[in-house]
Amino acid sequence: MTMAWIEAVNDFIAQGGTVVKLILVAAVMLWTLVTERYLFFLWVYPRLQRQWLQRWHQRRDKHSWYALKIRERLISEARLQLRRTLPLIKVLVSLSPLLGLFGTVNGMIHMFDALAVFGTGNARAMATHISHATLPTLAGMTLAIAGLYASQRIERRVEAATRHLSDQLHFE
Amino acid sequence: MRFPTWLLAACLLLPISAAAADLDQLLAEVKRQQTRLSQVDRQREARFLAEKQRRQQLLAEAKARLKALEKQAEDLKAEFETNRQALLELEEKLQASSGVLGEIVGTVRQVAGDLKADLQQSLVSAQYPGRAARLAPIADSKRLPTLEQLQTLWTLMLEEMTEAGKVVRFQREILASDGKPFETDVVRIGVFNAIAAPGYLRYLPETEQLMVLSRQPEGKPLRLARDFLSAQGDRAPVAIDPTRGVLLEMLTHTPNVWERIQQGGLIGYIILALGAIGLVIVAVRLTVLWRVGKRVEAQLEEVEQPRDDNPLGRIFLTALGAKSTDPETLEALLDEAILREIPPLERGQSLVKLLAAVAPLLGLLGTVTGMIQTFQAISLFGTGDPKLMAGGISQALVTTMLGLAVAIPLLFLHALLASRSRTIILILEEQSAGLVSQILEKHRG
């Protein structure tokens, strides 16, 4: 079962050429980061949230300018923690179509090289390069769409968590 | 002139003294002469007659001989005719009886010719040189092949067949890619490929020699080949070229990275130069930001001891040095201090972003100029030669590729820079006031 799966991935890489490998690396990075975020929301963040709430509730002064600034600081710290890898996720998402395009251009160049060597007679020599040209675009697009969805979800979750925290930090 | 007188006198005197006696003598003499002459005549006649007779005899003899010879000629002619007839008959018989054999000889000749061409191209000939030459007498001569030659033919055929299915290791002198010969171990995989220590080999049919490919396939195929050369045991994986070297040959035509970059021309170099500048800026900024970030984090740990070697510490010092602790004054002071700290943190980022945006545009420019060249080539030479167009098109595409190849890492690195500086700036903007408040509260107890 796993062997067949690995085989399929190998086939895809062989058909797609070098750039598909790059996209695959980007995909692994992206999904690792996304998983890390979700694990953070699940396990780490609740603990941090309790700490911040505790720190706020220990204060007596909850209404001066100082208190306001300290509350802002707490919220900002929370947001920083929550968003930590989001920029990286976003840039990976925006890079993957570019990588696909790169693969396409690369494949086209090789195709025209084959054309330069064999002329138009050898359609088979061109066919490999055409698959090298199209598969990276496919892979890049797929990754970008799926990654876009994931990054939007995370962003929404960050906003919701921040809002929730600022609701809980009562400022009188 | 004066003759001697005595001589004249002698001359006049002599005939007169002998006149009377001599006339008789003369007559007798004449008669005698006449008889003698007629005798001579008779003798001559007799001789002539004898001669005539002899000639006639000779003539008769010659005639007889002629007749005999003519008869002989007649005989021979007749014999020739019969012989010719017999020959014709025999030839006809030969034709009839060798009709099938002739076809077989033709087939043998053709097969020998085909096999000769095959053996010349075959990789096995690198191991056993001179095989094609052994077939030349069968393929080229007009005579019937001898039994020995026929045996050679099928032995060679069988040899080629069995060798085609073998993986063999043998010692052979091969040519390096610069043409220098050297002795080495060669592994031949069927009729497909030959491998030696430097990598895949190319077969030269003209000299029946092996030559190291001037450009080896990259990565896995070459590694497999080298492993295969030193492999122990029954089996080992190896990559072969099923086209008997055509694909590998193709490889030597495809340009390497540097040649590819050269295809991009001036615009390609410009793109790469911009990329290099961008990378340098990113490297410098990343180290600066990394150092500042470390110091800010250290400062966050020790809020009580503000230091002036980091932005956060400088903001603390400004705020704590203020003469009044009135919130509004403090807020204004903090804002000013923060505004001062932000530009050094964001320095260079816009330039990196600009370079990342310009690189694909330059690539597009290169594409357009390349296409213009292509269309110029078409207007000059027509569309007859796709190779001519393909060169221009690949030139156009290389710039696009270079543009993307520069833009993608720059964008990625810009994102890294931006997120790093953004984190620090957020700390300054949103947390410094809170931290200052914390310190002030503590001071007041």
PDB file of C-alpha atoms in Angstrom, chain A residues 7 13 18 20 23 26 37 49 56 71 87 92 117 128 166 171:
ATOM      1  CA  GLU A   7       5.821   4.490  -6.456  1.00  0.00           C
ATOM      2  CA  ILE A  13       8.392  13.259 -10.089  1.00  0.00           C
ATOM      3  CA  THR A  18      13.293  18.659 -11.444  1.00  0.00           C
ATOM      4  CA  VAL A  20       8.279  19.183  -9.452  1.00  0.00           C
ATOM      5  CA  ILE A  23       7.324  22.099  -5.592  1.00  0.00           C
ATOM      6  CA  ALA A  26       7.586  23.554  -0.903  1.00  0.00           C
ATOM      7  CA  ARG A  37      -0.098  25.908  13.561  1.00  0.00           C
ATOM      8  CA  GLN A  49      -4.002  32.103  27.109  1.00  0.00           C
ATOM      9  CA  TRP A  56      -4.197  40.468  33.779  1.00  0.00           C
ATOM     10  CA  ARG A  71      -3.390  45.210  27.929  1.00  0.00           C
ATOM     11  CA  PRO A  87       3.809  35.011   6.754  1.00  0.00           C
ATOM     12  CA  LEU A  92       4.913  29.633   0.198  1.00  0.00           C
ATOM     13  CA  VAL A 117      18.196  18.827 -32.437  1.00  0.00           C
ATOM     14  CA  THR A 128       8.512  14.136 -22.384  1.00  0.00           C
ATOM     15  CA  SER A 166      -9.300  40.905  24.096  1.00  0.00           C
ATOM     16  CA  PHE A 171     -10.764  47.042  30.670  1.00  0.00           C
TER      17      PHE A 171
END
